[in-house]
XYZ file of C-alpha atoms in Angstrom:
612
model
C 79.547 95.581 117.851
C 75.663 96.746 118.400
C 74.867 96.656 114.441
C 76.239 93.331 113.909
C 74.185 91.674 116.781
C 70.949 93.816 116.390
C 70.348 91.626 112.858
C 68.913 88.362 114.361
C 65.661 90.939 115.040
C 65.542 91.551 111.282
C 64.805 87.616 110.765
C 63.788 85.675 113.335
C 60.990 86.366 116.442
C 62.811 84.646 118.771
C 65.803 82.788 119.551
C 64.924 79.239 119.658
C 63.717 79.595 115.676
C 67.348 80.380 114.667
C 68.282 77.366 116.408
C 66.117 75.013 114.941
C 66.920 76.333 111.213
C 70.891 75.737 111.820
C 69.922 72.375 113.215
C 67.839 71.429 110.718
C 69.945 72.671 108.163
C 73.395 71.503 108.974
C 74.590 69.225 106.168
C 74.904 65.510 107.138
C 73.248 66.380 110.767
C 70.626 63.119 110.108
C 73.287 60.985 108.564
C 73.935 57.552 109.430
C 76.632 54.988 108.510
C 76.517 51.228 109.358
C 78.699 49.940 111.941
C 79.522 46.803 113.637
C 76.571 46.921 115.528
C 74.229 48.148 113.184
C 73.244 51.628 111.329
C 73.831 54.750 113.594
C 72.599 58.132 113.250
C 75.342 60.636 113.753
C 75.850 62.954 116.421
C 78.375 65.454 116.263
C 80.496 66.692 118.711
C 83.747 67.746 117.322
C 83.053 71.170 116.770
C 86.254 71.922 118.594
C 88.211 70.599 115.933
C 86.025 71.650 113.179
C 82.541 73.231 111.622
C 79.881 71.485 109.904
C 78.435 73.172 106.643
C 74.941 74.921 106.442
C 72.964 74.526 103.575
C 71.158 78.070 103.793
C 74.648 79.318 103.686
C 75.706 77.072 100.649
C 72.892 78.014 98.969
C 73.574 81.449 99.421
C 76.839 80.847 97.757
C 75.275 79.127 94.979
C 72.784 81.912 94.128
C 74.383 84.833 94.978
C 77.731 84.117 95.109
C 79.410 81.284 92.385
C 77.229 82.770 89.532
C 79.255 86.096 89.429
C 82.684 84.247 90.810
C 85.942 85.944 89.364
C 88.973 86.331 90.909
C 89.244 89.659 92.714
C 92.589 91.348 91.631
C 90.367 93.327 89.361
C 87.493 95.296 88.926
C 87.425 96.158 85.588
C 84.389 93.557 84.434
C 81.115 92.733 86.619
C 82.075 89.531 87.754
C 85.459 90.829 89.428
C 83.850 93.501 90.538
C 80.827 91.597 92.354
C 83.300 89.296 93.872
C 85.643 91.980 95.038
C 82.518 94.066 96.657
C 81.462 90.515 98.415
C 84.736 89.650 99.761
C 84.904 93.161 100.956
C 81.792 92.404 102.625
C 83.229 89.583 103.957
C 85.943 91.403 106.165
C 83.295 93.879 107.220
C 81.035 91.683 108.840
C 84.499 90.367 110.668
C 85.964 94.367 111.441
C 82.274 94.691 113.349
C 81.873 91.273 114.721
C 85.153 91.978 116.592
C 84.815 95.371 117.141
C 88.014 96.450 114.931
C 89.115 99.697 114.943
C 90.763 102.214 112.389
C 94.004 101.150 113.486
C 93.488 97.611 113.079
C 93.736 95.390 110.128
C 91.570 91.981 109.143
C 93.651 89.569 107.234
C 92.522 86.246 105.614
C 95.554 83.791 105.484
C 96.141 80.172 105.127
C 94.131 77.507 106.413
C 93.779 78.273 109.705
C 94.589 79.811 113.002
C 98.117 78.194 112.180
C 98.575 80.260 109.321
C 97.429 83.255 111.243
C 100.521 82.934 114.167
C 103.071 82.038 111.235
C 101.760 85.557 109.535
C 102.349 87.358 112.702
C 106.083 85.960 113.287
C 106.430 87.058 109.756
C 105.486 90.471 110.365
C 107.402 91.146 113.689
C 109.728 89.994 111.934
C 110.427 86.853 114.368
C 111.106 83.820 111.736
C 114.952 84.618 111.942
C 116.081 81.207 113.861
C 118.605 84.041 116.451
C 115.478 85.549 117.330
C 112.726 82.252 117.390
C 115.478 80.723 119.836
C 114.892 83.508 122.553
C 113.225 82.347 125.821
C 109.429 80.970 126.340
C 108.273 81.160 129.901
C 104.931 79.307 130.730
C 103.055 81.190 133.404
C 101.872 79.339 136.227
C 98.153 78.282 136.639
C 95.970 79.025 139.710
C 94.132 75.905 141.280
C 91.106 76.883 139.574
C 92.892 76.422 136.768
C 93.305 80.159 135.728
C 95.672 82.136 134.575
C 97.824 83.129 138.088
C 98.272 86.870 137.664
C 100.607 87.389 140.528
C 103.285 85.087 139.229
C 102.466 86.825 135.379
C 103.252 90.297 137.075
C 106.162 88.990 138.808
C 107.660 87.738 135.229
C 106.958 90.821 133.618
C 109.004 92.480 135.908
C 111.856 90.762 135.476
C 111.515 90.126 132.088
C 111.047 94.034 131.633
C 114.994 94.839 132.319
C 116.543 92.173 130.099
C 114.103 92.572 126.756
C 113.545 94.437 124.246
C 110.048 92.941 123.046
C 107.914 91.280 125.162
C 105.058 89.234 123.715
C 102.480 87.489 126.131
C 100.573 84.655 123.815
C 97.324 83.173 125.306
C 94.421 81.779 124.651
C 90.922 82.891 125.348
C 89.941 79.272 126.247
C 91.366 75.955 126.484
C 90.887 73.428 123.516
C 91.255 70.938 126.525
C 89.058 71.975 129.253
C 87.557 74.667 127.380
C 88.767 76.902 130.603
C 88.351 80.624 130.019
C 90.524 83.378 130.314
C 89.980 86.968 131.581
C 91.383 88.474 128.132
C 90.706 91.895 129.120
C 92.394 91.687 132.588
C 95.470 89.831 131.320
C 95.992 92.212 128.183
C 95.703 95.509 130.867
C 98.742 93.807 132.866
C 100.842 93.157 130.096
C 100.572 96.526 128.736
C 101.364 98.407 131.981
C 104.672 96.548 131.525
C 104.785 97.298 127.777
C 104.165 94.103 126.417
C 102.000 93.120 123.337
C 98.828 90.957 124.145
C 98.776 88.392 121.324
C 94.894 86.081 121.905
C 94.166 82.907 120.608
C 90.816 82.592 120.051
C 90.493 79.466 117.867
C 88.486 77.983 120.384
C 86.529 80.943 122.070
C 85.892 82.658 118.279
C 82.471 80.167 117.949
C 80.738 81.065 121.116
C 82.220 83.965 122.823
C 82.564 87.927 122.172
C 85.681 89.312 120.493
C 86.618 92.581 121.323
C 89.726 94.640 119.840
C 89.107 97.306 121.777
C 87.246 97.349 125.472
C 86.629 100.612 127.068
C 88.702 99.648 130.022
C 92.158 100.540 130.052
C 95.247 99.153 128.404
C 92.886 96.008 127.748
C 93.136 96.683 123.867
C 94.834 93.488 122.117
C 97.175 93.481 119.935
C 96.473 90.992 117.584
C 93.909 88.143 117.650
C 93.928 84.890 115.680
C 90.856 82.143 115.050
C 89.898 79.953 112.825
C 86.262 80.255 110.843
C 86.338 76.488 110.016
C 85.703 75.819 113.274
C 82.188 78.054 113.100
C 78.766 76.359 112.103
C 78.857 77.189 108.485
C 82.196 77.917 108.216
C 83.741 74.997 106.334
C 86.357 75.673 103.789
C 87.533 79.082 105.169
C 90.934 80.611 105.378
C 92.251 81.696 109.089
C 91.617 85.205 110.040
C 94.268 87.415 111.621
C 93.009 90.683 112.898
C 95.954 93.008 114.342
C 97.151 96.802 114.943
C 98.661 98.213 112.422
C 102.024 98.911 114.421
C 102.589 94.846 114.143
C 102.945 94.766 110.809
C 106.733 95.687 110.661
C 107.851 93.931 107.634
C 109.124 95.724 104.586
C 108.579 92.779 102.316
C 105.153 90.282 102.817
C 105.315 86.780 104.061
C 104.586 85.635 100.567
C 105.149 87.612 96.999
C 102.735 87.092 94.528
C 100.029 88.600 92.772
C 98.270 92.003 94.243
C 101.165 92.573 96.706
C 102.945 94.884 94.658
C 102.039 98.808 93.723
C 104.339 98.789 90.359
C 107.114 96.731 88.833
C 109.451 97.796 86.294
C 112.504 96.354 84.795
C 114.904 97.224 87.913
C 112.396 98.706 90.827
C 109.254 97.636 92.522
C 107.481 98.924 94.932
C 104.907 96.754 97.526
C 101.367 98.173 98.207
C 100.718 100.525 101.041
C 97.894 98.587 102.033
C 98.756 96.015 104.485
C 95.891 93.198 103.342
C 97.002 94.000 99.833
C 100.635 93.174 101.112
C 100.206 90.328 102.975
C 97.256 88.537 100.715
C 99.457 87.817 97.735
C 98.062 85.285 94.962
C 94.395 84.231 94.537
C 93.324 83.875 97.944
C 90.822 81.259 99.073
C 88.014 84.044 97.833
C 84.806 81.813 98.097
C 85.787 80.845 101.413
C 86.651 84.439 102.704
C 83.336 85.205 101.944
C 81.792 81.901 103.982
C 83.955 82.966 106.848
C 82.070 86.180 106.818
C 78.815 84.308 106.752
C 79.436 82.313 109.499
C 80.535 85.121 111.876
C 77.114 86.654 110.590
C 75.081 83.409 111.808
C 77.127 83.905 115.174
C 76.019 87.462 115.072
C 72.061 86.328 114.223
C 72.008 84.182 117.142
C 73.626 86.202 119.798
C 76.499 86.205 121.752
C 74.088 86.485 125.053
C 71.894 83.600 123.537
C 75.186 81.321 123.045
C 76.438 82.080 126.267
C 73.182 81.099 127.960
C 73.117 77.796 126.111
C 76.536 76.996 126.455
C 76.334 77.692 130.702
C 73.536 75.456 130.509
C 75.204 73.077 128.731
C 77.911 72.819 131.237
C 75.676 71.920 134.313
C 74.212 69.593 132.718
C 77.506 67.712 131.833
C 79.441 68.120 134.850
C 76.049 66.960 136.971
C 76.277 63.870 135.236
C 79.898 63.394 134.527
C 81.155 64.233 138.259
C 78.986 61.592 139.841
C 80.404 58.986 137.529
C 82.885 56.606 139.072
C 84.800 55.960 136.069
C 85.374 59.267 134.722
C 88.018 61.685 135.392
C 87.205 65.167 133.516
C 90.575 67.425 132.876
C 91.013 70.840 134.581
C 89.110 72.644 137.327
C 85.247 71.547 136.821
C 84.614 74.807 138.800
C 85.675 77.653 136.568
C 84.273 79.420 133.696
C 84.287 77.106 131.257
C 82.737 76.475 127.484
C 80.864 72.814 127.384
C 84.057 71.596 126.193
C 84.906 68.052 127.829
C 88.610 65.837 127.620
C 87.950 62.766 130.203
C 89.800 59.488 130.704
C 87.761 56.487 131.343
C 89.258 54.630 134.234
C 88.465 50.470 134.269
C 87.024 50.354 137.618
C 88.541 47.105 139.598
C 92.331 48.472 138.134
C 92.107 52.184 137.973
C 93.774 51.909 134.387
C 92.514 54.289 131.961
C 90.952 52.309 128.522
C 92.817 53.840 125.675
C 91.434 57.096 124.425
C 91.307 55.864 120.857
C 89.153 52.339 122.053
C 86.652 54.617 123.900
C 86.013 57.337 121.320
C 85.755 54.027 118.794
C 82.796 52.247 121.121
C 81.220 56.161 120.885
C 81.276 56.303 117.796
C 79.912 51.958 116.885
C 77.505 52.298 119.596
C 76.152 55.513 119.645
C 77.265 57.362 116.672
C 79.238 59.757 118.712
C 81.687 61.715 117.006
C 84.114 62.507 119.529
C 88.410 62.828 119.239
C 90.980 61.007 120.555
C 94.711 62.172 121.521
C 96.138 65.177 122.925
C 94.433 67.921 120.650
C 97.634 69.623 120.252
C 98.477 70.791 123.576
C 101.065 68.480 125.009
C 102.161 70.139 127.418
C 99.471 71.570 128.925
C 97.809 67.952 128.395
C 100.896 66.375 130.273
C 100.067 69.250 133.281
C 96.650 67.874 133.558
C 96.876 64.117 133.855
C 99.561 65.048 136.327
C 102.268 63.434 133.848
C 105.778 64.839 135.173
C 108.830 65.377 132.853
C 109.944 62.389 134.303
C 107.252 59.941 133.523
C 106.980 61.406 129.721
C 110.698 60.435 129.500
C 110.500 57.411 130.415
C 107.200 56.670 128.588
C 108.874 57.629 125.080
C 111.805 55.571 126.341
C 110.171 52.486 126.066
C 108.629 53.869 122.653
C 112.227 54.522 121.292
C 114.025 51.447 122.143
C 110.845 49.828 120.005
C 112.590 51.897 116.574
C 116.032 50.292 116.734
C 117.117 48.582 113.601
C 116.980 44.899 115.246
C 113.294 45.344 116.118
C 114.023 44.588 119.637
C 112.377 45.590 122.481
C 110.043 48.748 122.732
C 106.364 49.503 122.525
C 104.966 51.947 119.051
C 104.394 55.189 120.730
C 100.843 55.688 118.838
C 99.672 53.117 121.425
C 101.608 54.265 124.547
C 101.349 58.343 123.994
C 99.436 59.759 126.279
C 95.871 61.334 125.317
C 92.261 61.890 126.081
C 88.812 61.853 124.351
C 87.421 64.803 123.775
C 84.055 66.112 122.756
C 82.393 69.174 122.725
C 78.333 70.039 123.061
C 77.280 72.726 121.165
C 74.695 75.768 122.002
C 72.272 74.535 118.946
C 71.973 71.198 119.923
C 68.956 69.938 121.491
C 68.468 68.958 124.924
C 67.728 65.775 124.083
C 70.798 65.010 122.127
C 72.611 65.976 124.697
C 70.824 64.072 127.358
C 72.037 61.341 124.794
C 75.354 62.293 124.443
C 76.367 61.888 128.009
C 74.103 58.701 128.742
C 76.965 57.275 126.143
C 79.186 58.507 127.493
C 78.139 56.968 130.818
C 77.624 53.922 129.476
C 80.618 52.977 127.545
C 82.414 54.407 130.947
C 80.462 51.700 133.027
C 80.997 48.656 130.577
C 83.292 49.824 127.544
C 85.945 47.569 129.006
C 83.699 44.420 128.095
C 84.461 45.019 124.724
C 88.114 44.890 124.700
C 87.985 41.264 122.814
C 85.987 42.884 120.486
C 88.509 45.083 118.797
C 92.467 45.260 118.243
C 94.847 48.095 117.913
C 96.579 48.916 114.722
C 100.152 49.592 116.027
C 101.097 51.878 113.111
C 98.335 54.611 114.142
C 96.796 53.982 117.277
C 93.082 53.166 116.235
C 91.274 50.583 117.419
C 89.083 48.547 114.983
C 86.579 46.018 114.960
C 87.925 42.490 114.972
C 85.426 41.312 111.819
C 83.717 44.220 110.935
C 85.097 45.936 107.797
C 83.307 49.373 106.946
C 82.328 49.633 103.132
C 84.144 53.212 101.995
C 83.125 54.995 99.106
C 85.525 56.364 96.650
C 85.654 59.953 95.990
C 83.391 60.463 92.512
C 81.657 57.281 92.768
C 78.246 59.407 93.108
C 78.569 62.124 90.790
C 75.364 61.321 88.784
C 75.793 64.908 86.822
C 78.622 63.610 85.453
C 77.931 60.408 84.810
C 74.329 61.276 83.145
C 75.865 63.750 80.620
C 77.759 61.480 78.889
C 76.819 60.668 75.269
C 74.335 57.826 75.322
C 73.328 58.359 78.361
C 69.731 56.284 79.515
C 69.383 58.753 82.329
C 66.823 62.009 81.879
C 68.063 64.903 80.918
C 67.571 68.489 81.446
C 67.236 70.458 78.319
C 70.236 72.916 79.141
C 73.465 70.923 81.014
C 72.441 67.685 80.905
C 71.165 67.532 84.579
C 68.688 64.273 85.719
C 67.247 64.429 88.841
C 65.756 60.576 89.418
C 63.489 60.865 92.685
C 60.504 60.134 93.922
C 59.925 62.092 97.233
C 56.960 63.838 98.751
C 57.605 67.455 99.352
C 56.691 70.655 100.764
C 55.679 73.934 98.360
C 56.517 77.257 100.886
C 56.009 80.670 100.606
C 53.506 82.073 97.734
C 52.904 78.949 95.838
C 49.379 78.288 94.669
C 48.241 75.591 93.323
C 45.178 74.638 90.737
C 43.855 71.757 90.955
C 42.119 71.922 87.459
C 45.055 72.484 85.381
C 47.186 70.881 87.728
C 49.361 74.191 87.675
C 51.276 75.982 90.526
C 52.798 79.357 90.755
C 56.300 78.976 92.579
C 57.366 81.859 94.386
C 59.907 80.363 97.157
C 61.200 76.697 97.032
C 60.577 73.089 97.595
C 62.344 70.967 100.093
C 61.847 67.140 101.206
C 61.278 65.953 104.477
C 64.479 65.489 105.853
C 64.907 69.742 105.097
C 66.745 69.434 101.731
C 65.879 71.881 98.851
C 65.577 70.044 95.763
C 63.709 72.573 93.660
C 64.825 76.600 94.622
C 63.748 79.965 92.572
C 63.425 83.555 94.038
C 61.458 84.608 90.665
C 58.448 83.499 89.934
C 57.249 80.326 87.356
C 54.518 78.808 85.811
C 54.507 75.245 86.673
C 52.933 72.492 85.602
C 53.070 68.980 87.105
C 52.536 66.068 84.852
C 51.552 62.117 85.614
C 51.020 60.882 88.923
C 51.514 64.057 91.361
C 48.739 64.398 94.096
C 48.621 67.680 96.072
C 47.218 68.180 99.462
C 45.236 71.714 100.192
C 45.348 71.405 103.656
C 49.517 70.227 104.309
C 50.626 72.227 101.021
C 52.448 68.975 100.425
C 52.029 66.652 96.670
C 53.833 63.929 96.213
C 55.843 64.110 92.548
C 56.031 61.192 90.305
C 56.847 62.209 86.944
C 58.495 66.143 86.182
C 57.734 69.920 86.028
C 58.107 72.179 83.169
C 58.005 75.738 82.973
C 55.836 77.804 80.433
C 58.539 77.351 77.972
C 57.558 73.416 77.944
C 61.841 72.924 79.572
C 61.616 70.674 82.328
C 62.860 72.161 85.303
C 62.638 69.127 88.072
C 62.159 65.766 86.915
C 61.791 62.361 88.517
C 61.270 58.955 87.090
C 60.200 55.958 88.640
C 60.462 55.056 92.081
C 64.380 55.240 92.660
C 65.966 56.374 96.122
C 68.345 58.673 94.538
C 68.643 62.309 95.733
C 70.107 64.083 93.306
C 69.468 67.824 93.470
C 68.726 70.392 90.875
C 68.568 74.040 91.501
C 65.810 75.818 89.098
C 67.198 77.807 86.332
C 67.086 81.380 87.571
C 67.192 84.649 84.841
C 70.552 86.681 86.083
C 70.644 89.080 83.872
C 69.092 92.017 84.990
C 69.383 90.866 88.857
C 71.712 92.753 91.246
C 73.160 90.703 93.935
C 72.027 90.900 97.703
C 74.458 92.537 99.999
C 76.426 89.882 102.482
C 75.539 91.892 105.633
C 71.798 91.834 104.807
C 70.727 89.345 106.849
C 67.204 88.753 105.415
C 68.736 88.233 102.015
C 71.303 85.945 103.468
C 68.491 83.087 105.367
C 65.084 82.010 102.505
């Protein structure tokens, strides 16, 4: 665990720089989209659900990566063998980052933390329907909202004399409340009654230490499950199930295909004797095993004491403002260990009726650009626990949602309007203290006078959103921007790049960093590092060094080591390497031709390699 924190010292001073890179360079973080009431800037706060991309890390990719992509069930040529060595990487950075040992195993699977649970059943060999009907017993909470230990050593008792296999499945914090769990506590009990300790970290994996194996007793776990698409950077990546080897008690893999097998003949096979071999058959998602290791390695360059901090901080800053609030009713115990993870109802004030979850994360998101989530964030019954929604009640609320699907259309309300839910939103450790200042002023606000609005907006009955009475967003379809491909087609008016065809039509003042010099005489520059606009976007990237020259209209300032470009830059070789023409507003983006041949790719765990 040491080596993969110590590597935010390699890069960065101090921590507050790291933060203000992955702010600055999370894709789409100064977007805006026009609403009913105007064009908003968005603020995201759905981390919970799911990561936002990093361009340092796509870029990364792009360089380093893509260029030598093969797929990885050989290593016979350079390209399969670059990729294999990468994705190997990959898991690496994930065996230290969750302090694996030699008797555990990291597998990439599926989509998800989803996929992860089905490939455990799998291997315990659980998916026969005899066996998947045995008995679940939920564990009762303590009024802090915690796991109640007494009543989960009480069950393990019993449970002791009439099972076989005990399994206790929790999760290191709720998607909900964003409670937290004493993993190592809870894993030491079950094992004194020889149960398994099965952790759900989907949630916790972003901001809080995993550890296989603590020194204290029996607090080892068993197997642990989380989702990298739900890490800054992490995007696109397959779930990751890490687990001892003595889980794995399947003969045959969840799925057959391609890598899972050590021979085949006509009337015999044999499957490999290495269990991610076994259980990663096909092509698996390879460039996003490899993100998923970057993003635990941007976890790892911040620090899990730095997140913490933040994320404590975060939390008494909400709950000062949110507790005071008449209006607002926040979900679980606001007094235990918590991430700054927040599900509220928003209560009309002269009723006490709570405005529908989808109406309020709506007005967040037309008002304020909020990006928050309404419904019941796939924990119904734990949800139903914490509005204090008995079996009872639920009954009878889907009863009045059934009668509504009878074939004469009588009677009945559509249960996407009457099931119950929450909003949820999350604030995470990079964010500034401004934003979230923000953040929970709307909050506030729509709490105090969202219900003014209610003429405003209607439900749609099949799904449960509310939208705008008049206002009817402008979506655009997927392709309609692909200017690469639309400029390489014969006949083309647009500029073109000598080799693929590439125009780049912008005219943007930018920022030369690193080594660049610049002569004003020959209006030449030597680029040794790249250009980027002023909204952080690299437009113009090389880590080898060119001879520029920049023709028309560009005007460089000494002192700001900024120019603004209007016309194009050629290398030595006279081929135009970033071009612009006229004054247009499009932002298409070119990466500078880079000679590959005789360069060796940068190791994944190298963190100065990984962040220009």
């Amino acid at each position: 665990m040491g080596s993969c924190k110590s590597r935010v010292a390699d890069v960065y001073e101090n921590n507050e720089t790291i933060l203000e890179v992955i702010r600055n360079q999370t894709i789409g973080a100064k977007s805006d989209y026009e609403g009913p009431f105007g064009r908003k800037t968005m603020i995201y706060c759905d981390y919970t659900a799911s990561g936002r991309a990093l361009q340092f890390t796509e870029d990364y990719i792009t360089e380093h990566v893509l260029p030598f992509y093969a797929n990885t069930h050989s290593t016979s040529s350079a390209t399969a063998r670059i990729t294999t060595r990468y994705r190997a990487n990959a898991r690496s950075i994930i065996r230290k980052c969750v302090n694996a040992g030699v008797d555990d195993e990291v597998i990439f699977t599926g989509a998800g933390t989803t996929s992860a649970i089905h490939k455990v059943i799998h291997s315990l060999q659980l998916n026969d329907p005899d066996v998947a009907s045995q008995t679940i017993i939920r564990i009762k909470d303590t009024p802090s909202g915690e796991i109640n230990y007494t009543d989960l050593t009480r069950l393990l008792v019993d449970c002791q004399s009439r099972y076989s296999l005990i399994i206790g499945a929790f999760s290191a914090a709720s998607n909900i409340t964003g409670i937290l769990t004493d993993t190592d506590a809870v894993s030491a009990i079950l094992h004194s009654y020889g149960a398994l300790a099965f952790w759900d970290y989907a949630t916790a994996a972003p901001y809080l230490p995993i550890d296989m194996n603590p020194r204290t007793e029996l607090s080892h776990k068993d197997a642990v499950y989380f989702s990298p698409h739900k890490f800054i950077g992490g995007v696109s990546t397959p779930g990751v199930l890490v687990a001892k080897h003595a889980v794995f008690r399947n003969p045959v893999p969840e799925g057959c295909g391609g890598g899972t097998v050590q021979y085949v003949f006509r009337t015999k096979h044999g499957y490999s004797q290495s269990i991610p071999e076994r259980e990663e058959g096909g092509t698996p998602a390879i460039v996003g095993s490899i993100r998923a290791g970057l993003a635990l390695q941007v976890k790892a360059m911040v620090g899990e004491t730095n997140i913490e901090e933040r994320d404590n901080y975060f939390c008494r800053m909400a709950l000062r403002k949110l507790r005071k609030h008449p209006n607002i009713v926040i979900l679980g115990n606001t007094k235990a260990r918590r991430l700054p993870i927040f599900s509220i109802l928003i209560k009309h004030q002269s009723s006490k009726k709570s405005l529908h979850y989808n109406f309020v994360a709506r007005l967040l998101n037309d008002l304020y650009g909020l990006q928050v989530r309404g419904g019941c964030a796939c924990a119904g019954p734990y949800a139903l626990d914490l509005m204090g929604i008995s079996e009872e009640d639920i009954d009878e609320i889907y009863g009045h949602s059934a009668r509504g699907h009878r074939k004469d259309g009588k009677g009945g309300i559509p249960w996407n309007l009457i099931k119950p839910g929450f909003v949820r939103f999350n604030l995470a450790y990079f964010l500034t203290e401004e934003t979230v200042k923000y953040v929970l002023h709307a909050v506030s606000m729509v709490a105090s006078h969202g219900w003014r609005l209610l003429p405003l907006y209607k439900p749609d009955i099949k799904t449960g959103e509310w939208n705008h009475r008049t206002f009817k967003p402008k979506w655009q379809q997927l392709g309609e921007e692909l200017h690469v491909l639309k400029s390489s087609k014969p006949g083309s008016k647009h500029n073109r790049h000598k080799e693929g065809n590439i125009s780049v039509e912008i005219s943007l003042s930018v920022e030369v960093k690193k080594q660049s010099k610049w002569n004003v005489r020959t209006r030449r520059f030597f680029i040794l590092g790249y250009i980027c606009d002023d909204q952080g976007t690299t437009v113009f990237r090389t880590k080898i060094s060119l001879s520029v020259e920049v023709k028309k209209q560009s005007k460089w300032n000494v002192r700001t080591r900024r120019f603004f470009i209007l016309g194009y830059i050629c290398d030595d070789q006279g081929t135009t390497v970033f071009r612009t023409k006229d004054q247009v507003k499009d932002t298409s983006i070119l990466y500078a031709k880079e000679s590959s041949a005789n360069r060796v790719p940068g190791n994944l765990e190298h963190g100065r390699h990984f962040v220009s």
